[in-house]
Coordinates of C-alpha atoms in Angstrom, one line a residue:
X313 CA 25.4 -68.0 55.4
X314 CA 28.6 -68.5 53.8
X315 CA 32.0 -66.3 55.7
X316 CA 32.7 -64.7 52.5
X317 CA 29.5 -63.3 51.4
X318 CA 29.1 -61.9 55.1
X319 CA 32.9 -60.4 54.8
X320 CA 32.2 -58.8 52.1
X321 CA 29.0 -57.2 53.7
X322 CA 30.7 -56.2 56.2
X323 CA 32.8 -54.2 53.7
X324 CA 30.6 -52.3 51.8
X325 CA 28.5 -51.6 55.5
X326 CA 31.6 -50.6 56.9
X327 CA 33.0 -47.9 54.3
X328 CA 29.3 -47.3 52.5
X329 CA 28.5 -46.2 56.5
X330 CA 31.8 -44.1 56.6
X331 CA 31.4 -42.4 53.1
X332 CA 27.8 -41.2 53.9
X333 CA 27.5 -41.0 57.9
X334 CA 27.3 -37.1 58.2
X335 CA 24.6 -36.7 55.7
X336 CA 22.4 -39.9 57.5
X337 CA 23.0 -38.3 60.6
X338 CA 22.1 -34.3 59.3
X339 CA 18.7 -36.0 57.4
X340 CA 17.7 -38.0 60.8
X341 CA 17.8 -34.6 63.2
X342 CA 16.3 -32.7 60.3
X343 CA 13.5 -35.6 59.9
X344 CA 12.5 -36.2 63.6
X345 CA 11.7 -31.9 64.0
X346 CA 9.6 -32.6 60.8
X347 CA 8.0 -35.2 62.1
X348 CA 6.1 -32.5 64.6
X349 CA 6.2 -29.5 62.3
X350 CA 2.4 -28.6 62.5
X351 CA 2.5 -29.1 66.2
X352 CA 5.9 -26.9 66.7
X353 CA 5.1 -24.0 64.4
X354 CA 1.4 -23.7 65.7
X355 CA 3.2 -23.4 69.4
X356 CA 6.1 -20.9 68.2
X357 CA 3.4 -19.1 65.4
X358 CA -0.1 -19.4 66.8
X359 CA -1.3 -16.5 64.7
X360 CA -0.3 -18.2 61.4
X361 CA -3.0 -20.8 62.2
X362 CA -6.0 -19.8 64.6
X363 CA -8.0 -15.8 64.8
X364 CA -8.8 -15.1 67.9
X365 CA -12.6 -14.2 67.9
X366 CA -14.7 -16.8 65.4
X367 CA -16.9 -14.5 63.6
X368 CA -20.6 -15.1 61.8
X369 CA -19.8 -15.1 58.1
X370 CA -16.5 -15.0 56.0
X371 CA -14.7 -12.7 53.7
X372 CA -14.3 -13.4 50.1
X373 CA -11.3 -15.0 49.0
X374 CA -11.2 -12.5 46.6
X375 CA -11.4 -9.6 49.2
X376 CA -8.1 -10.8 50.9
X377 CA -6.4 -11.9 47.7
X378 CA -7.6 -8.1 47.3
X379 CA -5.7 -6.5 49.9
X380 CA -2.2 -8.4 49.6
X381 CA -2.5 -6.9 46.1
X382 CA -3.2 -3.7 47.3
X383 CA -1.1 -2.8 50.5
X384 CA 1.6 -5.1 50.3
X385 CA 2.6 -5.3 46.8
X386 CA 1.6 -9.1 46.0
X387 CA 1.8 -9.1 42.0
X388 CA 0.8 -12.9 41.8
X389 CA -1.0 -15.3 44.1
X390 CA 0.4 -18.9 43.8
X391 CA -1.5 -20.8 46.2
X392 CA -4.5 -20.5 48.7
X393 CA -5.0 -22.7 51.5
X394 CA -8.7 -22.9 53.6
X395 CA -9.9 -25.4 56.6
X396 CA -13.0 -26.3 57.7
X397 CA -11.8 -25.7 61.1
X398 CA -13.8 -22.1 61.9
X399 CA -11.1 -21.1 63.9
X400 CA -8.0 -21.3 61.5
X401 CA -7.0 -18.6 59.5
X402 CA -6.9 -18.8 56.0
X403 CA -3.2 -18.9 54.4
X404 CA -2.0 -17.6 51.3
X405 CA 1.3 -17.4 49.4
X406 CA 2.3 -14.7 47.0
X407 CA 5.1 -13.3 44.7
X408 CA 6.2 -9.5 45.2
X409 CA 7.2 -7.5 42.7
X410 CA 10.9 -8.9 43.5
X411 CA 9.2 -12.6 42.5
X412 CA 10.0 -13.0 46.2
X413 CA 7.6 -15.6 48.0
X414 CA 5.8 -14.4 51.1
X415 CA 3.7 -15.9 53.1
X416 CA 0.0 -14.5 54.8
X417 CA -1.7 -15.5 57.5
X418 CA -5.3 -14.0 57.1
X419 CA -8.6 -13.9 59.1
X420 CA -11.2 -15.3 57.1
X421 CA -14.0 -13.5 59.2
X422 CA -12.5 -9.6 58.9
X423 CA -9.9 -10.2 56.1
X424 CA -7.0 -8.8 58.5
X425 CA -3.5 -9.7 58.2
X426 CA -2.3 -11.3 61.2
X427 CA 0.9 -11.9 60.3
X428 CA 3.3 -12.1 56.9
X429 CA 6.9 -13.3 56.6
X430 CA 9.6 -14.3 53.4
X431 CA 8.8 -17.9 52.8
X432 CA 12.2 -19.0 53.0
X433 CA 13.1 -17.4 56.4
X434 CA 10.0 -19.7 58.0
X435 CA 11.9 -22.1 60.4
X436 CA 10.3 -25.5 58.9
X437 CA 11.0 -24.1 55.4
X438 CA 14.8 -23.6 55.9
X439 CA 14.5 -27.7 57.9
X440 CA 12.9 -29.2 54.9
X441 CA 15.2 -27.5 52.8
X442 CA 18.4 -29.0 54.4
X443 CA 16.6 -32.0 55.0
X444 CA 16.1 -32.3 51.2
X445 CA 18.8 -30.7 49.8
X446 CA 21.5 -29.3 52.1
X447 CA 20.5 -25.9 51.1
X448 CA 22.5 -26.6 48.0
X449 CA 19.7 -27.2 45.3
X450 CA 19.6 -30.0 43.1
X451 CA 22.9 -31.2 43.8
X452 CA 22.0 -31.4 47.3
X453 CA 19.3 -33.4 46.6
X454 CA 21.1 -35.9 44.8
X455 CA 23.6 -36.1 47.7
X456 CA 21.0 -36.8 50.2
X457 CA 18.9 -38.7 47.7
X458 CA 22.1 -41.0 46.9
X459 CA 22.6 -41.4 50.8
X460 CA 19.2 -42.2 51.6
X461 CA 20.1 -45.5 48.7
X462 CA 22.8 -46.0 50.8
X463 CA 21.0 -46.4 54.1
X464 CA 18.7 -48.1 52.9
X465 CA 21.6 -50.5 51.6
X466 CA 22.6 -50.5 55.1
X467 CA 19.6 -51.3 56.8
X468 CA 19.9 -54.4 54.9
X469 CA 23.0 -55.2 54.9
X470 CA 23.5 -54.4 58.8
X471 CA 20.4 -57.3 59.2
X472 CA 22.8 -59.5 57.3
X473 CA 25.4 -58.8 59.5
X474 CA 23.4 -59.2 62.8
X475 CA 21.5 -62.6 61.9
X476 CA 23.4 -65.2 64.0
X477 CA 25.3 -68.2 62.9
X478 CA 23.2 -70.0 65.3
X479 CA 19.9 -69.6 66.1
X480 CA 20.6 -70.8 70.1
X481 CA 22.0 -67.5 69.9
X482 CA 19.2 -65.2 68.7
X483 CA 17.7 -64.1 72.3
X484 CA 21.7 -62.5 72.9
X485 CA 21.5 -60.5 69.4
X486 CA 17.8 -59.4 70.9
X487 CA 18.6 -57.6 73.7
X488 CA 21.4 -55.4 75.4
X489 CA 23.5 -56.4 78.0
X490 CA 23.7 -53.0 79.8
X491 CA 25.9 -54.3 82.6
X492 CA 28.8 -54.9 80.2
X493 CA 32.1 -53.1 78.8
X494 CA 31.3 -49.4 77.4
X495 CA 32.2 -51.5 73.5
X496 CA 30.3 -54.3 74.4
X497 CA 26.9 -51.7 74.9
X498 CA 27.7 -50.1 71.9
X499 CA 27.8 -52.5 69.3
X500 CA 24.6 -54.1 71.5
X501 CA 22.6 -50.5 70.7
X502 CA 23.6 -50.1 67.1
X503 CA 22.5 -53.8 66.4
X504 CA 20.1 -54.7 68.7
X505 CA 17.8 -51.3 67.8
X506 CA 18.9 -51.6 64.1
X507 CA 17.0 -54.8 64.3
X508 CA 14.0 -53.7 65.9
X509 CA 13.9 -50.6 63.9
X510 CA 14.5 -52.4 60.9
X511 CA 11.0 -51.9 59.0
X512 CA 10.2 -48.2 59.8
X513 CA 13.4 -47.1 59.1
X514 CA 13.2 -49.1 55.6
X515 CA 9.9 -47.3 55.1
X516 CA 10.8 -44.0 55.7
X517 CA 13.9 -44.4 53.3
X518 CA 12.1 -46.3 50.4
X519 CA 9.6 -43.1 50.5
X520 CA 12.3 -40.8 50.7
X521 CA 14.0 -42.7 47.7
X522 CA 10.2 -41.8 45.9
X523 CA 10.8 -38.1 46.9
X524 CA 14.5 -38.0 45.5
X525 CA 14.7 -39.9 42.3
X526 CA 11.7 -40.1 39.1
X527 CA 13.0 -43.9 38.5
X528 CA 12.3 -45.1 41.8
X529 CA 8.2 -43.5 41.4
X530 CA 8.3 -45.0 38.6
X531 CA 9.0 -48.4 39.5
X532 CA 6.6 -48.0 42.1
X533 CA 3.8 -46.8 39.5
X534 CA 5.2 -49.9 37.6
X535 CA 4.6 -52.4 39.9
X536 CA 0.7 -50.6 41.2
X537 CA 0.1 -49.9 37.7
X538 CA 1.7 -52.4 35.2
X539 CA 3.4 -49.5 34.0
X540 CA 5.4 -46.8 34.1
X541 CA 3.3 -44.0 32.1
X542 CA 1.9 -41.8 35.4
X543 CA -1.4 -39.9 35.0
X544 CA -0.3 -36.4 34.4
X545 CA -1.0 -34.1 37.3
X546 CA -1.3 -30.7 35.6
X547 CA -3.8 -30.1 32.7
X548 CA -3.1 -27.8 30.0
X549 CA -5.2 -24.3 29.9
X550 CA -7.8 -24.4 26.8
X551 CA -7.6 -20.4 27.1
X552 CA -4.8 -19.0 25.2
X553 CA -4.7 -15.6 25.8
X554 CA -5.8 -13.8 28.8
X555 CA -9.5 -12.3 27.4
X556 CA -9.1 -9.7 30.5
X557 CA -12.4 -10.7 31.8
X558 CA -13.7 -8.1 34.8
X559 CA -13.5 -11.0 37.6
X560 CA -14.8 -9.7 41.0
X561 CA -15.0 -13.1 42.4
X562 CA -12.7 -14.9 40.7
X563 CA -10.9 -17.3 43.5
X564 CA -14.6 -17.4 45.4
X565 CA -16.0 -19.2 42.4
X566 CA -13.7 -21.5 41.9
X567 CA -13.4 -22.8 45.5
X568 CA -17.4 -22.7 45.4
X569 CA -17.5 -25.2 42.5
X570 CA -14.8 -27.3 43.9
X571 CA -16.8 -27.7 47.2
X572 CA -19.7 -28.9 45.2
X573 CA -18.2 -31.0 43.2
X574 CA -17.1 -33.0 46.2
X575 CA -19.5 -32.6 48.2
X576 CA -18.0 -33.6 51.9
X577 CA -16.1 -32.3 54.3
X578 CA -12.7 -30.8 53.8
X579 CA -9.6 -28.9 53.6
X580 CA -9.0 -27.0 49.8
X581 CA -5.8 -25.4 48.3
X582 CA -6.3 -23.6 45.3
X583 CA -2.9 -23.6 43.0
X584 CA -2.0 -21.8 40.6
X585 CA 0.3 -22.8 37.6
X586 CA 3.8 -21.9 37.7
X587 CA 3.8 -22.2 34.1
X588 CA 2.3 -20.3 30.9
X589 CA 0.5 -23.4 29.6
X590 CA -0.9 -25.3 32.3
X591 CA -4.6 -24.8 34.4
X592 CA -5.6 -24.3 38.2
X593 CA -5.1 -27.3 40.6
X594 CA -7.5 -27.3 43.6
X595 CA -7.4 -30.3 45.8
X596 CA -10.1 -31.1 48.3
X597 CA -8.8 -33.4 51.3
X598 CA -11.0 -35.8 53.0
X599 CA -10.8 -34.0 56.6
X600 CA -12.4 -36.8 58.0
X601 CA -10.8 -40.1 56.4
X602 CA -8.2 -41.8 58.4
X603 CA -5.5 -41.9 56.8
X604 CA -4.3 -38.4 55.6
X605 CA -3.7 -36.8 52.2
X606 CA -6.5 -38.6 50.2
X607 CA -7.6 -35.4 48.4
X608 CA -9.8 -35.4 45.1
X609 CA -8.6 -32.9 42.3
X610 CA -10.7 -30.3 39.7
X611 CA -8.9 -28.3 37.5
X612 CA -10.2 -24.7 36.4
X613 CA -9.1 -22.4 33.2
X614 CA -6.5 -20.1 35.1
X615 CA -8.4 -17.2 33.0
X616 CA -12.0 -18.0 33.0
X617 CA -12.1 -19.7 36.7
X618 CA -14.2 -22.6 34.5
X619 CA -14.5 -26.2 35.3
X620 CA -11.9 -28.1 33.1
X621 CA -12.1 -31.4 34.9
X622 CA -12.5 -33.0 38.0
X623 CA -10.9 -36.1 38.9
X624 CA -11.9 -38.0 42.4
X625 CA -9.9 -39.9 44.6
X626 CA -11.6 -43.0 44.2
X627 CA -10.5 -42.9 40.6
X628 CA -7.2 -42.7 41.1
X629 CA -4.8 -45.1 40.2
X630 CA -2.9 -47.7 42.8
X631 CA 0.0 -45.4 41.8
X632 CA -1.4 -42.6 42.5
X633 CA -3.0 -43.4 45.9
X634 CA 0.4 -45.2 46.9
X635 CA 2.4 -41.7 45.9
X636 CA -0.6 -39.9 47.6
X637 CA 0.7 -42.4 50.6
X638 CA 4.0 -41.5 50.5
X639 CA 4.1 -38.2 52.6
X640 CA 2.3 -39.3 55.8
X641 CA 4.0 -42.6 55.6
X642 CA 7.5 -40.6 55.9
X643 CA 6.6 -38.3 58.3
X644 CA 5.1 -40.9 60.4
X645 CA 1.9 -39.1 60.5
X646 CA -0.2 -41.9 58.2
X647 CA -2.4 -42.9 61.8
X648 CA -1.8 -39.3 63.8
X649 CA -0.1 -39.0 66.6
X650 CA 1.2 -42.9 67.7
X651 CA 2.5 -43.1 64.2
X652 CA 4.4 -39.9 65.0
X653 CA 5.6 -40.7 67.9
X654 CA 7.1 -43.9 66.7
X655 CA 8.5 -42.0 63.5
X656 CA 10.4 -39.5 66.0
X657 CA 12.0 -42.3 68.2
X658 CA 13.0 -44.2 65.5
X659 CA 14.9 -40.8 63.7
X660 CA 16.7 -40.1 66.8
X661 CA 17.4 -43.9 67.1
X662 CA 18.9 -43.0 62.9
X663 CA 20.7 -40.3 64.2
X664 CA 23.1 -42.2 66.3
X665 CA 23.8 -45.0 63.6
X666 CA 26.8 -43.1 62.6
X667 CA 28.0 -42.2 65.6
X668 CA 27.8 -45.6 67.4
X669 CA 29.2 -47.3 64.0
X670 CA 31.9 -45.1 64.1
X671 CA 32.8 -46.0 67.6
X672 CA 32.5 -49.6 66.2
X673 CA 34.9 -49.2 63.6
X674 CA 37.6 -47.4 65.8
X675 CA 37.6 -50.0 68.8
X676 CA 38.3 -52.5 65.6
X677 CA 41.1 -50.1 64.6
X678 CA 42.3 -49.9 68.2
X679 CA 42.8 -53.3 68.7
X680 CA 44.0 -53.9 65.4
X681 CA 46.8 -51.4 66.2
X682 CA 47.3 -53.1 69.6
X683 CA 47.8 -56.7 68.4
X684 CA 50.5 -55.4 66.0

């Protein structure tokens, strides 16, 4: 590898590192406490997820969708979540009359509200939201998407930089030497790990990259799909106008039709369309599959509760089962908990990239300072 080429790596590792260190390091603490949200929350809030008697027979959806309208305001329902597991509660989100979100967690069996709280005050909702975006919007998100191009630059370019001249001298860039100089262990950590933690690390950064930016899915659904066009995921309502149909169980029926339609076993979420034009999303996730969030979809007319479509996973695209993909793969949970656990190590490993190239970059300084 030619001294120049590397130089000039070094460079743009160097002041790319520099430029966009406190953002890597505020993504990679966010991102390992994601990585065991459902196992944190249901510690800290056990009543948003399990009742504490299993009962005989369930409520309606409709008779709890009932109820948040009725004593606590709720002017719109925007989504619905039910499990298969008999002792989790059913959870619902809805807008108040302030077009606040709020969230419910209800017991299926008697309908009871077990507990309620803003949306954006949950714990793992303010995380994401700094993970994401720095709780500055979209322009946060462009920071921390931009950053995550970076570090993925530097994953890179830092395996560039670590390859030996020689390969007689591989097994010495492959471990630690723990007995020497504080400098010595330091630049040993940040390479030596940065090697071995080279391919997660990439993965988790080319998904975030899909989450950030619409030209990086697309080139993925480009190179899946042979092209860029993605299969829309909202279909537009054939109803027009509300015809103020007397529903009684509206939400019931379309959840009932849903479970037939695929008939095994599974989590649904019922959606509702944020929009004027578009229909009802329910997705069905196969509980029992492996690999998480492989979920069929049906779409219903938002006024009627009728079948519009139904669309299952198998006949999905490769895009669309690689973006389906791209959730558990960055949050480590794609195989359960192993996968997790490595996912966590290798985000707290992230986290001290910046601080223990920093440290590089001033010893450098140091003695730069010292020969002069």
């Amino acid at each position: 590898m030619k001294k120049g080429f590397k130089k000039n790596i070094g460079f743009l590792h160097l002041w790319l590192g520099l430029g966009s260190g406190l953002i890597v390091f505020i993504a990679a603490l966010t991102g390992s406490i994601l990585v065991f949200e459902k196992e944190i929350d249901k510690a800290i809030n056990p009543e948003y997820y399990n009742v504490t008697t299993i009962g005989t027979t369930k409520k309606t959806i409709d008779y709890c969708t009932d109820i948040l309208q009725k004593q606590y305001s709720i002017k719109k329902i925007t989504r619905i979540y039910t499990y298969n597991d008999p002792a989790r509660t059913m959870q619902i989100l809805g807008k108040d009359a302030d077009k606040k979100a709020q969230f419910f967690s209800i017991d299926p069996y008697t309908g009871k509200v077990l507990a309620t709280t803003p949306q954006e005050s949950r714990f793992f909702v303010v995380v994401l939201s700094i993970h994401r975006q720095l709780l500055m919007g979209d322009f946060g998100e462009i920071i921390t998407g931009s950053s995550c191009l970076i570090f993925a630059f530097m994953l890179i370019s830092g395996i560039v930089l670590w390859w030996p001249k020689k390969m007689k001298n591989l097994k010495q860039r492959l471990t630690v030497k723990w007995s020497a100089s504080f400098k010595r262990v330091n630049w040993d950590f940040h390479s030596t790990f940065g090697f071995y933690s080279f391919f997660i690390l990439l993965l988790i950064s080319l998904t975030g990259l899909s989450f950030a930016f619409s030209w990086f899915q697309d080139g993925v659904y480009f190179l899946a799909d042979g092209t860029t066009k993605k299969p829309s995921a909202k279909v537009e309502n054939p109803t027009k106008t509300d015809p103020k149909l007397n529903h009684t169980a509206f939400y019931q029926s379309i959840y009932n039709t849903a479970d037939s339609i695929f008939p095994y076993k599974g989590n649904i979420q019922i959606r509702m369309p944020i929009d004027t034009i578009n229909s009802i999303l329910v997705l069905k996730e196969y509980s029992e599959k492996t690999i998480p969030n492989q979920s069929s979809a049906a779409y219903f007319d938002k006024y009627t509760a009728k079948e519009i479509e139904a669309r299952p996973y198998e006949s999905f695209s490769n895009g669309d089962k690689i973006r389906r993909l791209n959730y558990p793969v960055h949050t480590g949970s794609i195989y359960g908990l192993p996968t997790k656990i490595i996912a966590f190590l290798v985000s707290l490993f992230a986290l001290t990239l910046p601080i223990t190239g920093l440290l590089i970059w001033l010893g450098k300084k140091k003695k730069q300072k010292s020969k002069s």
